[in-house]
Coordinates of C-alpha atoms and ligand atoms in Angstrom, one line a residue:
M20 CA -39.7 26.4 20.6
K21 CA -36.6 24.9 22.3
A22 CA -33.0 24.1 21.1
I23 CA -32.6 20.3 20.6
L24 CA -30.0 18.7 22.6
P25 CA -28.8 15.6 21.1
Q26 CA -27.3 13.7 23.9
H27 CA -23.6 14.2 23.0
L28 CA -24.1 17.6 21.1
S29 CA -25.4 20.0 23.3
L30 CA -24.7 22.7 20.7
T31 CA -26.8 21.9 18.0
Q32 CA -28.8 24.8 16.8
F33 CA -31.7 23.7 15.0
P34 CA -34.9 24.6 16.7
V35 CA -37.8 22.0 17.4
Q36 CA -41.4 22.3 17.4
N37 CA -44.0 19.8 18.2
D38 CA -40.9 17.3 18.4
C39 CA -40.1 17.9 15.0
L40 CA -36.8 19.3 13.7
Q41 CA -37.2 22.7 11.9
I42 CA -34.8 23.5 9.0
G43 CA -34.7 27.1 7.6
G44 CA -37.8 27.7 9.5
V45 CA -39.6 24.6 7.9
A46 CA -40.8 21.4 9.9
L47 CA -38.9 18.5 8.4
E48 CA -42.0 16.7 7.7
R49 CA -43.2 19.6 5.5
L50 CA -39.8 20.1 4.2
V51 CA -39.9 16.3 2.8
E52 CA -43.0 16.9 1.0
R53 CA -41.6 20.1 -0.5
V54 CA -38.4 18.3 -1.7
G55 CA -40.4 15.5 -2.9
G56 CA -39.2 12.7 -0.8
T57 CA -36.2 11.1 0.7
P58 CA -33.1 11.0 0.9
F59 CA -31.7 14.6 0.5
Y60 CA -29.5 17.0 1.9
A61 CA -30.9 20.4 3.2
Y62 CA -28.6 23.4 4.1
D63 CA -30.1 26.3 6.4
R64 CA -29.3 29.7 4.4
K65 CA -29.5 31.5 7.9
K66 CA -27.2 29.5 9.6
I67 CA -24.7 30.2 6.9
T68 CA -25.2 33.6 7.2
E69 CA -24.8 33.8 10.8
R70 CA -21.6 31.9 10.5
V71 CA -20.1 34.4 8.6
A72 CA -21.3 37.2 10.7
Q73 CA -20.0 35.5 13.8
L74 CA -16.5 35.1 12.1
R75 CA -16.4 39.0 11.2
Q76 CA -17.3 39.6 14.9
Y77 CA -14.4 37.8 16.3
L78 CA -11.6 38.3 13.7
P79 CA -9.9 41.4 13.0
N80 CA -11.6 43.7 10.1
D81 CA -8.8 43.5 7.9
I82 CA -8.9 39.6 7.8
Y83 CA -10.5 38.8 4.3
L84 CA -12.4 35.6 4.4
H85 CA -12.6 32.9 1.5
Y86 CA -14.8 30.0 1.0
A87 CA -13.0 26.7 0.1
M88 CA -15.8 25.6 -1.9
K89 CA -14.9 21.9 -2.0
A90 CA -16.6 21.7 1.3
N91 CA -19.9 22.3 -0.5
P92 CA -19.7 23.0 -4.0
M93 CA -23.7 23.1 -4.4
P94 CA -24.1 25.9 -6.7
A95 CA -26.9 27.7 -4.5
V96 CA -24.5 27.4 -1.3
V97 CA -21.6 29.0 -3.2
Q98 CA -23.8 31.8 -4.6
H99 CA -25.0 32.5 -1.3
L100 CA -21.7 32.3 0.2
A101 CA -20.3 34.7 -2.6
S102 CA -22.5 37.5 -1.4
L103 CA -21.0 37.1 2.3
V104 CA -17.2 36.5 2.0
D105 CA -14.4 38.3 0.5
G106 CA -13.3 35.3 -2.0
I107 CA -13.6 31.6 -3.2
D108 CA -10.9 29.1 -3.1
V109 CA -11.3 26.5 -6.0
A110 CA -9.5 23.5 -7.0
S111 CA -10.8 22.2 -10.4
I112 CA -12.2 23.4 -13.7
G113 CA -15.7 22.6 -12.4
E114 CA -15.2 24.7 -9.2
I115 CA -13.7 27.4 -11.4
R116 CA -17.0 27.6 -13.4
T117 CA -19.3 27.3 -10.4
A118 CA -17.2 30.4 -8.8
L119 CA -17.2 32.4 -11.8
D120 CA -21.0 32.3 -12.0
T121 CA -21.2 34.1 -8.8
V122 CA -20.8 37.7 -8.3
M123 CA -17.1 37.2 -7.0
A124 CA -14.7 39.1 -8.8
P125 CA -12.3 36.6 -10.5
D126 CA -9.3 38.3 -8.8
R127 CA -10.8 37.3 -5.7
I128 CA -11.0 33.5 -6.6
S129 CA -7.8 31.7 -6.0
F130 CA -7.1 28.2 -7.5
A131 CA -5.0 25.6 -5.6
G132 CA -4.5 22.1 -5.7
P133 CA -1.8 19.9 -7.0
G134 CA -1.8 18.4 -10.6
K135 CA -3.6 21.4 -12.5
K136 CA -4.5 20.4 -16.0
E137 CA -3.5 22.7 -19.0
L138 CA -7.0 23.3 -19.5
E139 CA -7.6 24.5 -16.1
L140 CA -4.7 26.7 -15.9
V141 CA -5.7 28.3 -19.4
S142 CA -9.2 28.7 -17.9
A143 CA -7.9 30.4 -14.7
I144 CA -5.6 32.9 -16.6
A145 CA -8.2 33.7 -19.1
A146 CA -10.6 34.5 -16.2
G147 CA -8.0 36.4 -14.1
I148 CA -8.0 34.2 -11.4
V149 CA -5.2 34.0 -8.8
I150 CA -3.4 30.9 -9.0
N151 CA -1.6 29.3 -5.9
M152 CA 1.4 27.3 -7.8
E153 CA 2.0 23.9 -6.2
S154 CA 5.5 23.2 -8.0
E155 CA 8.1 24.9 -10.4
Q156 CA 6.7 22.8 -13.2
E157 CA 3.4 24.3 -12.7
M158 CA 5.0 27.8 -12.7
E159 CA 6.7 27.3 -15.9
C160 CA 3.5 26.0 -17.6
I161 CA 1.9 29.1 -16.3
A162 CA 4.3 31.4 -18.0
R163 CA 4.1 29.6 -21.2
I164 CA 0.3 29.8 -21.2
G165 CA 0.4 33.4 -20.3
K166 CA 2.8 34.3 -23.1
K167 CA 0.7 32.5 -25.6
L168 CA -2.6 34.1 -24.6
G169 CA -0.9 37.7 -24.2
L170 CA -1.9 37.8 -20.3
C171 CA 0.1 38.3 -17.2
P172 CA -1.1 35.4 -14.9
K173 CA -1.7 36.3 -11.2
V174 CA 0.3 33.9 -9.2
A175 CA 1.1 33.0 -5.6
V176 CA 3.2 30.5 -4.2
R177 CA 1.7 27.6 -2.2
V178 CA 4.3 26.9 0.5
N179 CA 5.0 23.6 2.3
P180 CA 6.0 25.1 5.6
D181 CA 8.7 23.5 8.0
F182 CA 6.2 23.2 10.7
E183 CA 2.9 21.1 11.2
L184 CA -0.5 22.3 12.4
K185 CA -1.0 20.3 15.6
S186 CA -4.0 18.6 16.6
S187 CA -5.3 18.7 13.2
G188 CA -7.6 16.0 11.9
M189 CA -5.8 16.1 8.6
K190 CA -2.2 17.4 8.2
M191 CA -1.6 18.9 4.9
S192 CA 2.0 20.3 5.5
G193 CA 5.5 19.7 7.1
G194 CA 7.7 17.2 6.0
A195 CA 7.5 15.8 2.6
K196 CA 4.2 16.5 1.1
Q197 CA 2.5 16.5 -2.5
F198 CA 1.3 20.3 -1.5
G199 CA 3.0 23.3 -2.3
V200 CA 6.7 24.0 -2.6
D201 CA 9.1 23.2 0.3
A202 CA 10.0 26.3 2.1
E203 CA 13.6 26.0 1.5
R204 CA 13.0 25.8 -2.2
V205 CA 10.9 28.9 -2.4
P206 CA 13.5 31.9 -2.6
E207 CA 14.8 30.5 -5.9
M208 CA 11.3 30.2 -7.4
L209 CA 10.5 33.8 -6.5
T210 CA 13.7 35.0 -8.5
R211 CA 12.4 32.8 -11.4
I212 CA 9.0 34.5 -11.1
G213 CA 10.6 37.8 -11.6
E214 CA 12.5 36.3 -14.6
L215 CA 9.2 35.2 -16.0
G216 CA 7.4 38.2 -15.5
L217 CA 4.5 36.9 -13.7
N218 CA 2.3 39.0 -11.8
F219 CA 3.4 37.9 -8.2
M220 CA 0.7 38.4 -5.5
G221 CA 2.0 36.7 -2.6
F222 CA 1.9 33.2 -0.8
H223 CA -0.5 30.7 0.4
I224 CA 0.3 28.5 3.4
F225 CA -2.3 25.9 4.3
S226 CA -1.6 23.5 7.0
G227 CA -4.4 21.3 8.1
S228 CA -8.1 20.9 8.4
Q229 CA -10.7 20.1 11.3
N230 CA -8.7 21.6 14.0
L231 CA -10.7 22.3 17.4
K232 CA -7.7 23.5 19.3
A233 CA -7.5 27.3 19.3
S234 CA -3.9 27.2 20.7
A235 CA -2.7 25.0 17.9
I236 CA -4.4 27.4 15.2
Q237 CA -2.7 30.5 16.9
E238 CA 0.7 28.8 16.9
A239 CA 0.1 28.2 13.2
H240 CA -0.8 31.7 12.6
E241 CA 2.4 33.0 14.2
K242 CA 4.5 30.8 12.4
T243 CA 2.9 31.4 9.1
L244 CA 3.2 34.9 9.4
Q245 CA 6.7 34.9 10.4
L246 CA 7.4 32.5 7.6
S247 CA 5.7 34.8 4.8
M248 CA 7.5 37.9 6.2
H249 CA 10.9 35.9 6.0
L250 CA 10.2 34.6 2.5
A251 CA 9.0 38.1 1.5
N252 CA 12.6 39.2 1.4
D253 CA 13.2 37.4 -1.6
A254 CA 9.9 38.6 -3.4
P255 CA 10.2 40.1 -7.0
M256 CA 7.3 42.6 -6.0
P257 CA 5.7 43.6 -3.0
V258 CA 3.4 40.7 -1.2
R259 CA -0.1 41.7 -1.8
L260 CA -2.0 38.4 -0.9
L261 CA -1.3 36.4 2.1
N262 CA -3.3 33.3 2.5
I263 CA -2.8 31.9 6.1
G264 CA -5.2 28.8 5.5
G265 CA -8.1 28.0 7.8
G266 CA -8.3 24.6 9.2
F267 CA -11.3 25.6 11.6
G268 CA -13.0 22.6 12.9
V269 CA -16.3 21.8 14.1
P270 CA -17.5 19.5 16.9
Y271 CA -19.0 16.2 15.7
F272 CA -18.5 13.6 18.4
P273 CA -18.9 13.3 22.1
G274 CA -16.4 15.3 23.9
D275 CA -15.5 17.6 21.1
T276 CA -15.7 21.4 22.1
R277 CA -16.3 24.3 20.1
L278 CA -13.4 26.1 18.8
D279 CA -12.6 29.3 20.7
L280 CA -13.0 32.2 17.8
E281 CA -12.2 34.9 20.5
A282 CA -8.8 33.5 21.4
I283 CA -8.1 33.1 17.6
G284 CA -9.1 36.7 16.7
K285 CA -7.4 38.0 19.8
N286 CA -4.2 36.3 18.7
L287 CA -4.3 37.9 15.0
Y288 CA -5.1 41.1 16.5
N289 CA -1.8 41.0 18.3
L290 CA 0.1 39.6 15.3
L291 CA -1.3 41.8 12.6
P292 CA 0.6 45.2 13.2
E293 CA 4.0 43.7 12.5
V294 CA 2.7 42.0 9.4
K295 CA 1.4 45.4 8.2
Q296 CA 4.5 47.3 8.7
K297 CA 6.7 44.8 7.1
L298 CA 4.1 44.0 4.5
P299 CA 1.9 47.1 4.2
E300 CA 0.2 45.8 0.7
A301 CA -0.6 42.6 2.0
K302 CA -4.3 41.4 2.1
I303 CA -4.4 38.6 4.9
V304 CA -6.9 35.9 3.9
I305 CA -8.2 33.0 6.1
E306 CA -9.9 30.4 3.8
L307 CA -12.6 28.2 5.3
G308 CA -14.5 25.4 4.0
R309 CA -15.9 23.2 6.6
Y310 CA -16.2 25.7 9.3
L311 CA -18.6 27.9 7.1
V312 CA -21.0 25.3 6.0
A313 CA -20.7 22.0 8.1
E314 CA -23.4 22.9 11.0
A315 CA -25.8 24.2 8.5
G316 CA -26.6 21.1 6.8
V317 CA -28.6 18.1 7.7
Y318 CA -28.9 14.9 5.8
V319 CA -32.4 13.3 5.8
C320 CA -33.7 9.7 4.8
R321 CA -36.4 7.6 5.8
V322 CA -36.8 4.5 7.7
L323 CA -37.9 1.6 5.5
E324 CA -37.9 -1.1 7.8
R325 CA -37.3 -1.8 11.5
K326 CA -35.4 -5.1 11.8
I327 CA -34.6 -6.9 14.8
S328 CA -31.6 -9.3 14.5
R329 CA -30.7 -11.4 17.8
G330 CA -32.1 -8.7 20.1
K331 CA -30.7 -5.8 18.4
V332 CA -32.6 -3.2 16.3
F333 CA -31.5 -2.2 13.0
L334 CA -33.5 0.6 11.3
V335 CA -33.0 0.2 7.6
T336 CA -33.3 3.6 5.7
D337 CA -33.2 4.7 2.1
G338 CA -30.1 6.6 2.8
G339 CA -26.5 5.4 3.7
L340 CA -22.8 5.5 3.0
H341 CA -23.3 6.1 -0.7
H342 CA -24.7 9.5 0.0
H343 CA -22.8 10.3 3.3
L344 CA -19.6 8.6 3.4
A345 CA -18.3 10.8 6.4
A346 CA -21.2 9.9 8.6
S347 CA -20.6 6.2 8.0
G348 CA -16.8 6.8 9.4
N349 CA -15.1 6.0 6.3
F350 CA -13.8 9.8 5.2
G351 CA -10.7 10.1 7.3
Q352 CA -11.7 8.9 10.7
V353 CA -9.3 6.4 12.1
I354 CA -11.9 4.9 14.8
R355 CA -15.5 5.1 14.0
K356 CA -17.7 7.3 15.8
N357 CA -21.5 8.4 15.4
Y358 CA -22.4 11.6 14.0
P359 CA -25.1 13.3 15.7
V360 CA -28.3 11.2 14.5
L361 CA -31.6 11.7 15.6
V362 CA -35.2 11.0 14.5
G363 CA -36.3 14.0 12.8
N364 CA -39.9 13.7 13.4
K365 CA -39.5 12.5 17.0
V366 CA -36.8 14.3 18.2
E367 CA -37.4 13.5 21.9
G368 CA -39.9 10.8 21.4
K369 CA -42.1 9.1 23.7
E370 CA -39.9 6.0 24.3
R371 CA -36.4 5.9 23.7
E372 CA -34.0 3.0 22.6
V373 CA -30.5 2.0 21.2
V374 CA -30.4 1.4 17.4
S375 CA -28.2 1.0 14.4
V376 CA -29.2 3.0 11.5
V377 CA -28.2 1.3 8.5
G378 CA -28.5 2.0 4.6
P379 CA -29.6 -0.3 1.5
L380 CA -25.8 -1.2 0.5
C381 CA -24.7 -4.7 0.7
T382 CA -21.7 -3.9 2.9
P383 CA -21.5 -3.9 6.7
L384 CA -19.7 -0.5 6.3
D385 CA -23.1 0.9 5.7
L386 CA -23.7 2.3 8.8
L387 CA -25.3 5.9 9.9
A388 CA -25.5 5.3 13.5
D389 CA -24.0 2.4 15.5
Q390 CA -25.7 1.4 18.6
M391 CA -26.8 4.9 19.4
E392 CA -29.8 6.0 21.6
M393 CA -32.6 7.8 19.9
A394 CA -36.4 8.1 19.9
K395 CA -38.2 4.7 19.1
A396 CA -38.7 4.8 15.3
E397 CA -41.0 2.9 13.0
A398 CA -41.0 2.3 9.3
G399 CA -41.9 5.9 7.8
D400 CA -40.1 8.0 10.5
L401 CA -37.4 10.3 9.3
I402 CA -33.7 10.1 10.2
A403 CA -31.7 13.2 10.4
V404 CA -27.8 13.3 10.4
L405 CA -26.6 16.7 11.7
Q406 CA -23.3 18.6 11.1
S407 CA -23.6 17.3 7.4
G408 CA -23.1 20.5 5.5
A409 CA -19.4 19.8 4.7
Y410 CA -17.9 17.0 3.0
G411 CA -21.1 15.2 2.4
L412 CA -22.6 14.4 -0.8
T413 CA -19.5 15.4 -3.1
A414 CA -17.2 13.6 -0.8
S415 CA -19.3 10.2 -1.1
P416 CA -19.4 7.3 -3.6
T417 CA -22.9 8.0 -5.1
S418 CA -22.5 5.7 -8.1
F419 CA -21.9 2.6 -5.7
L420 CA -24.8 0.3 -6.1
S421 CA -26.5 2.5 -8.8
H422 CA -29.1 3.9 -6.5
P423 CA -30.5 7.5 -7.5
V424 CA -28.4 10.5 -6.4
P425 CA -30.1 12.3 -3.5
I426 CA -31.3 16.0 -4.0
E427 CA -29.9 19.0 -2.2
V428 CA -31.7 22.2 -1.2
L429 CA -30.8 25.4 0.3
V430 CA -33.7 26.4 2.7
Ligands
PLP525 C1 -9.7 21.7 1.5 C2 -9.1 22.9 1.8 C3 -9.5 24.1 2.4 C4 -10.7 23.8 3.3 O1 -10.5 23.2 4.5 P1 -11.5 23.1 5.8 O2 -11.0 22.1 6.6 O3 -12.8 22.7 4.9 O4 -11.7 24.4 6.0 C5 -8.8 25.2 2.5 N1 -7.9 25.3 1.6 C6 -7.2 24.5 0.9 C7 -6.1 24.7 0.0 C8 -7.8 23.2 0.9 O5 -7.1 22.3 0.2

């Protein structure tokens, strides 16, 4: 057995045996039979476990790890992660239900996101979930519901900081944003939280996603902790929860390098003593979605037809953009780049060629690989899209063209 080296992603860890990809210790061809056909997503349980262990190894012991489940809300994945991490971050009533079905204690579940509906707030308060408040209006609504239910809602303030996370794939803070409460308005809100008698837990400061630069994350951690200690001066109760966000990225494209976890961990070791001294009751939380699951997932589809048009080879498959929008390049990418794609049952192959892998949709956007080198494939061969465990199926327009929805398995 040797580790596969897809040309531009020398870091993909799935083993290969007899030129066939192994997921969760099962050869891909056999897995297809077990699942009952293609297309499907498979997530490798052990890879998720190892990823959490790796984070624990490099981050200080007193950092709490949360899973932001929108990255992959498959119930089996969430169940598995619930036994490994310290909390779950949810963003809707659906995610609340999935999280509450796990072993996770409700006060370790936090609920973020703008536009929370009354029924979602009622559910969160009744369950005892911590609500990361995104606005003053939401705060007033929470207080009203708490009174009606005779409960004291646990709340944290999501802060829109006055800085940005540099080099982030998706900026979610700094300047004018729909997320959180502008830092300068937080002191007034803290006073009001005291008046309303809400159970103030602390702050949530999330500043971005898909960041591969340790230095940028280190800077964000430092600024986030400084801002939290500053805002805590106006808090009605001691800060018990400090969610400093995540934003840890994974490599997808040629030239991407792995995040330097060790550097991030060391920086936190240096920053924590001051925080512990000033906010001795605060649990410091890092919330990660993509980083926990992205590399454990593979999307698998089958070649239906090998088609040649004016000298170019197209592999027409039973998978596509409707299942995996991100791999098609239409989920937040500015310039389309190929995900790591290979022929799963012929990883090296005898012959290799440059092909485009397309789906069955009637749009040229339905492209899983554009002019990419891989083993020469025929109808019946299996295409595997790696790095597909996060923002895959549930971030895709599955209803578009009314094909059946693919299956997901945790192996
Ligand atoms: C989406 C989101 C995350 C997860 O981001 P990743 O880039 O997947 O790690 C974490 N926290 C909040 C508040 C989010 O909205």
